[in-house]
Amino acid sequence: ELWGFSNGAAIAETILQDPDFQKRVPNAALISPAASSEMSRFQLYAGGVVMDTIRNLKRLSKYSLTMSRKTPEPKGQRELKKRIFGNYEKKVATNMGLWKDARVREGGKITIVSGEKDGMTRSHTANESFLENPQVTLVDVQKGTHMTPLLQADKILTAINNAQSPNAHRTLTV
């Protein structure tokens, strides 16, 4: 199986466009996929990064691991990080339609988890478009934010398992 969260989901969607991978991957789960919606830089940061983090700050520490750097950054690393992040930022805020040509092995499913209040990727705005791909099943998380899969992992994993069962409806609301 192939799973991805946020920008990792967009990377997984790209991998699932390769016919060699399509033959080998039985199922996929794309959680809060980035590159699903057009948005401005302000919308990305104000609606997603800042608000979602502030709303969940107390709960997030329970699930986070922070490690501090003991050695100074190598020369040029900060500029390299800025350049890389800038490229990701552009992709995250662009509707690339990557799910349209994503495929898994015949008989498999691509489950997309989308939170109704995900201000970071705004993937919920593409829910109808996701279903244009015949292999997609959609888990629509009511009141779900970008952090919901991290903070309620048991709920989301159960929903993904239910969505990938043979007789599941194409859309599952949790």
Short mmCIF file of C-alpha atoms in Angstrom, two decimals:
data_model
loop_
_atom_site.label_atom_id
_atom_site.label_comp_id
_atom_site.label_asym_id
_atom_site.label_seq_id
_atom_site.Cartn_x
_atom_site.Cartn_y
_atom_site.Cartn_z
CA GLU A 1 0.00 0.00 0.00
CA LEU A 2 0.99 3.60 -0.51
CA TRP A 3 -0.02 6.27 2.00
CA GLY A 4 0.66 9.99 2.11
CA PHE A 5 -0.34 12.94 4.29
CA SER A 6 -0.57 16.56 3.11
CA ASN A 7 2.33 17.24 0.73
CA GLY A 8 3.24 13.55 0.99
CA ALA A 9 -0.19 12.72 -0.43
CA ALA A 10 0.55 14.89 -3.48
CA ILE A 11 3.84 13.01 -3.89
CA ALA A 12 1.97 9.68 -3.62
CA GLU A 13 -0.52 10.88 -6.27
CA THR A 14 2.40 11.60 -8.59
CA ILE A 15 3.85 8.12 -7.98
CA LEU A 16 0.43 6.58 -8.74
CA GLN A 17 0.55 8.08 -12.25
CA ASP A 18 3.46 5.78 -13.14
CA PRO A 19 2.17 2.58 -14.85
CA ASP A 20 4.88 0.47 -13.17
CA PHE A 21 3.69 1.53 -9.72
CA GLN A 22 0.03 1.21 -10.71
CA LYS A 23 0.58 -2.52 -11.27
CA ARG A 24 2.27 -3.02 -7.90
CA VAL A 25 0.22 -0.90 -5.47
CA PRO A 26 -2.98 -2.65 -4.28
CA ASN A 27 -4.49 0.33 -2.37
CA ALA A 28 -3.59 3.89 -1.48
CA ALA A 29 -4.65 6.38 1.20
CA LEU A 30 -4.21 10.08 0.51
CA ILE A 31 -4.85 12.06 3.69
CA SER A 32 -5.52 15.81 3.48
CA PRO A 33 -3.83 15.93 0.08
CA ALA A 34 -2.01 19.11 -0.88
CA ALA A 35 -2.21 20.53 -4.41
CA SER A 36 -6.00 20.02 -4.45
CA SER A 37 -7.11 23.64 -4.40
CA GLU A 38 -6.08 27.06 -5.69
CA MET A 39 -5.24 29.47 -2.89
CA SER A 40 -3.17 32.53 -2.20
CA ARG A 41 -0.09 32.53 -0.01
CA PHE A 42 -2.11 34.47 2.59
CA GLN A 43 -4.87 31.83 2.59
CA LEU A 44 -2.29 29.07 3.00
CA TYR A 45 -0.66 30.68 6.02
CA ALA A 46 -3.53 32.54 7.70
CA GLY A 47 -6.19 29.88 7.17
CA GLY A 48 -4.01 26.85 7.50
CA VAL A 49 -0.62 27.00 9.07
CA VAL A 50 -1.37 29.64 11.69
CA MET A 51 -5.01 28.97 12.57
CA ASP A 52 -4.85 25.17 12.56
CA THR A 53 -1.72 25.19 14.70
CA ILE A 54 -3.09 27.73 17.19
CA ARG A 55 -6.41 25.90 17.49
CA ASN A 56 -4.68 22.63 18.29
CA LEU A 57 -1.54 23.78 20.08
CA LYS A 58 -2.39 22.23 23.48
CA ARG A 59 -3.41 18.91 21.95
CA LEU A 60 -0.57 18.77 19.45
CA SER A 61 2.23 18.55 22.01
CA LYS A 62 0.87 15.18 23.13
CA TYR A 63 1.60 13.78 19.67
CA SER A 64 4.76 15.68 18.75
CA LEU A 65 8.42 14.85 19.08
CA THR A 66 10.82 17.76 19.05
CA MET A 67 14.55 17.36 18.75
CA SER A 68 16.95 20.26 19.07
CA ARG A 69 20.01 20.81 16.91
CA LYS A 70 23.27 20.46 18.82
CA THR A 71 25.54 21.55 15.98
CA PRO A 72 25.36 24.72 13.88
CA GLU A 73 23.68 24.52 10.47
CA PRO A 74 26.14 23.97 7.63
CA LYS A 75 26.87 27.05 5.54
CA GLY A 76 24.19 27.64 2.91
CA GLN A 77 21.65 25.26 4.47
CA ARG A 78 19.24 28.02 5.51
CA GLU A 79 19.11 29.42 1.94
CA LEU A 80 18.62 25.93 0.54
CA LYS A 81 15.71 25.29 2.94
CA LYS A 82 14.08 28.58 1.90
CA ARG A 83 14.37 27.69 -1.79
CA ILE A 84 12.99 24.16 -1.28
CA PHE A 85 10.15 25.34 0.95
CA GLY A 86 9.26 28.05 -1.57
CA ASN A 87 8.87 25.40 -4.29
CA TYR A 88 6.69 23.23 -2.04
CA GLU A 89 4.65 26.26 -1.04
CA LYS A 90 3.78 26.93 -4.70
CA LYS A 91 2.73 23.29 -5.24
CA VAL A 92 0.64 23.11 -2.07
CA ALA A 93 -1.33 26.22 -3.08
CA THR A 94 -2.04 25.05 -6.64
CA ASN A 95 -4.78 22.71 -7.86
CA MET A 96 -2.67 20.26 -9.82
CA GLY A 97 -5.42 17.66 -10.32
CA LEU A 98 -2.94 14.86 -9.54
CA TRP A 99 -5.69 12.46 -8.41
CA LYS A 100 -7.29 12.37 -11.86
CA ASP A 101 -4.69 10.03 -13.38
CA ALA A 102 -3.65 8.27 -10.17
CA ARG A 103 -4.36 4.53 -10.29
CA VAL A 104 -3.70 1.42 -8.23
CA ARG A 105 -3.82 -2.24 -9.22
CA GLU A 106 -7.14 -3.36 -10.75
CA GLY A 107 -9.68 -4.02 -8.00
CA GLY A 108 -7.90 -1.71 -5.56
CA LYS A 109 -9.01 1.59 -4.11
CA ILE A 110 -7.55 5.04 -3.59
CA THR A 111 -9.03 6.45 -0.40
CA ILE A 112 -8.90 10.21 -0.03
CA VAL A 113 -9.46 11.68 3.44
CA SER A 114 -10.64 15.28 3.36
CA GLY A 115 -11.46 17.51 6.34
CA GLU A 116 -14.31 19.97 6.03
CA LYS A 117 -12.39 22.65 7.97
CA ASP A 118 -8.91 21.92 6.63
CA GLY A 119 -7.63 25.44 6.05
CA MET A 120 -4.14 24.20 5.17
CA THR A 121 -4.75 22.23 1.96
CA ARG A 122 -8.47 23.01 1.50
CA SER A 123 -8.78 19.55 -0.04
CA HIS A 124 -12.51 19.48 0.77
CA THR A 125 -13.08 21.96 -2.08
CA ALA A 126 -12.12 19.17 -4.50
CA ASN A 127 -14.36 16.43 -3.05
CA GLU A 128 -16.60 16.24 -6.13
CA SER A 129 -13.57 16.24 -8.46
CA PHE A 130 -11.90 13.43 -6.49
CA LEU A 131 -14.84 11.17 -7.33
CA GLU A 132 -14.24 11.62 -11.08
CA ASN A 133 -11.51 8.98 -10.63
CA PRO A 134 -13.37 5.63 -10.61
CA GLN A 135 -10.93 4.12 -8.09
CA VAL A 136 -11.43 6.85 -5.48
CA THR A 137 -13.44 6.44 -2.31
CA LEU A 138 -13.82 9.60 -0.24
CA VAL A 139 -13.76 9.90 3.54
CA ASP A 140 -15.37 13.27 4.29
CA VAL A 141 -14.43 14.29 7.84
CA GLN A 142 -17.09 16.67 9.16
CA LYS A 143 -15.49 19.53 11.13
CA GLY A 144 -12.11 17.91 10.42
CA THR A 145 -9.06 20.15 10.23
CA HIS A 146 -5.63 19.46 8.79
CA MET A 147 -4.57 18.20 12.21
CA THR A 148 -7.53 15.82 12.71
CA PRO A 149 -5.73 12.79 11.20
CA LEU A 150 -2.89 13.38 13.68
CA LEU A 151 -5.11 14.05 16.69
CA GLN A 152 -7.77 11.40 16.01
CA ALA A 153 -5.71 8.75 14.26
CA ASP A 154 -7.87 5.84 15.48
CA LYS A 155 -11.02 7.43 14.00
CA ILE A 156 -9.32 8.16 10.66
CA LEU A 157 -7.67 4.71 10.38
CA THR A 158 -11.02 3.02 11.07
CA ALA A 159 -12.66 5.18 8.40
CA ILE A 160 -9.92 4.32 5.86
CA ASN A 161 -10.33 0.59 6.58
CA ASN A 162 -14.11 0.88 6.16
CA ALA A 163 -13.73 2.85 2.91
CA GLN A 164 -11.37 0.22 1.47
CA SER A 165 -13.69 -2.70 2.22
CA PRO A 166 -15.15 -4.35 -0.91
CA ASN A 167 -18.77 -3.20 -0.38
CA ALA A 168 -18.05 0.35 0.81
CA HIS A 169 -19.93 3.31 -0.64
CA ARG A 170 -17.86 5.76 -2.68
CA THR A 171 -18.33 8.44 -0.02
CA LEU A 172 -18.11 7.86 3.72
CA THR A 173 -18.88 10.69 6.13
CA VAL A 174 -17.38 10.61 9.62
#
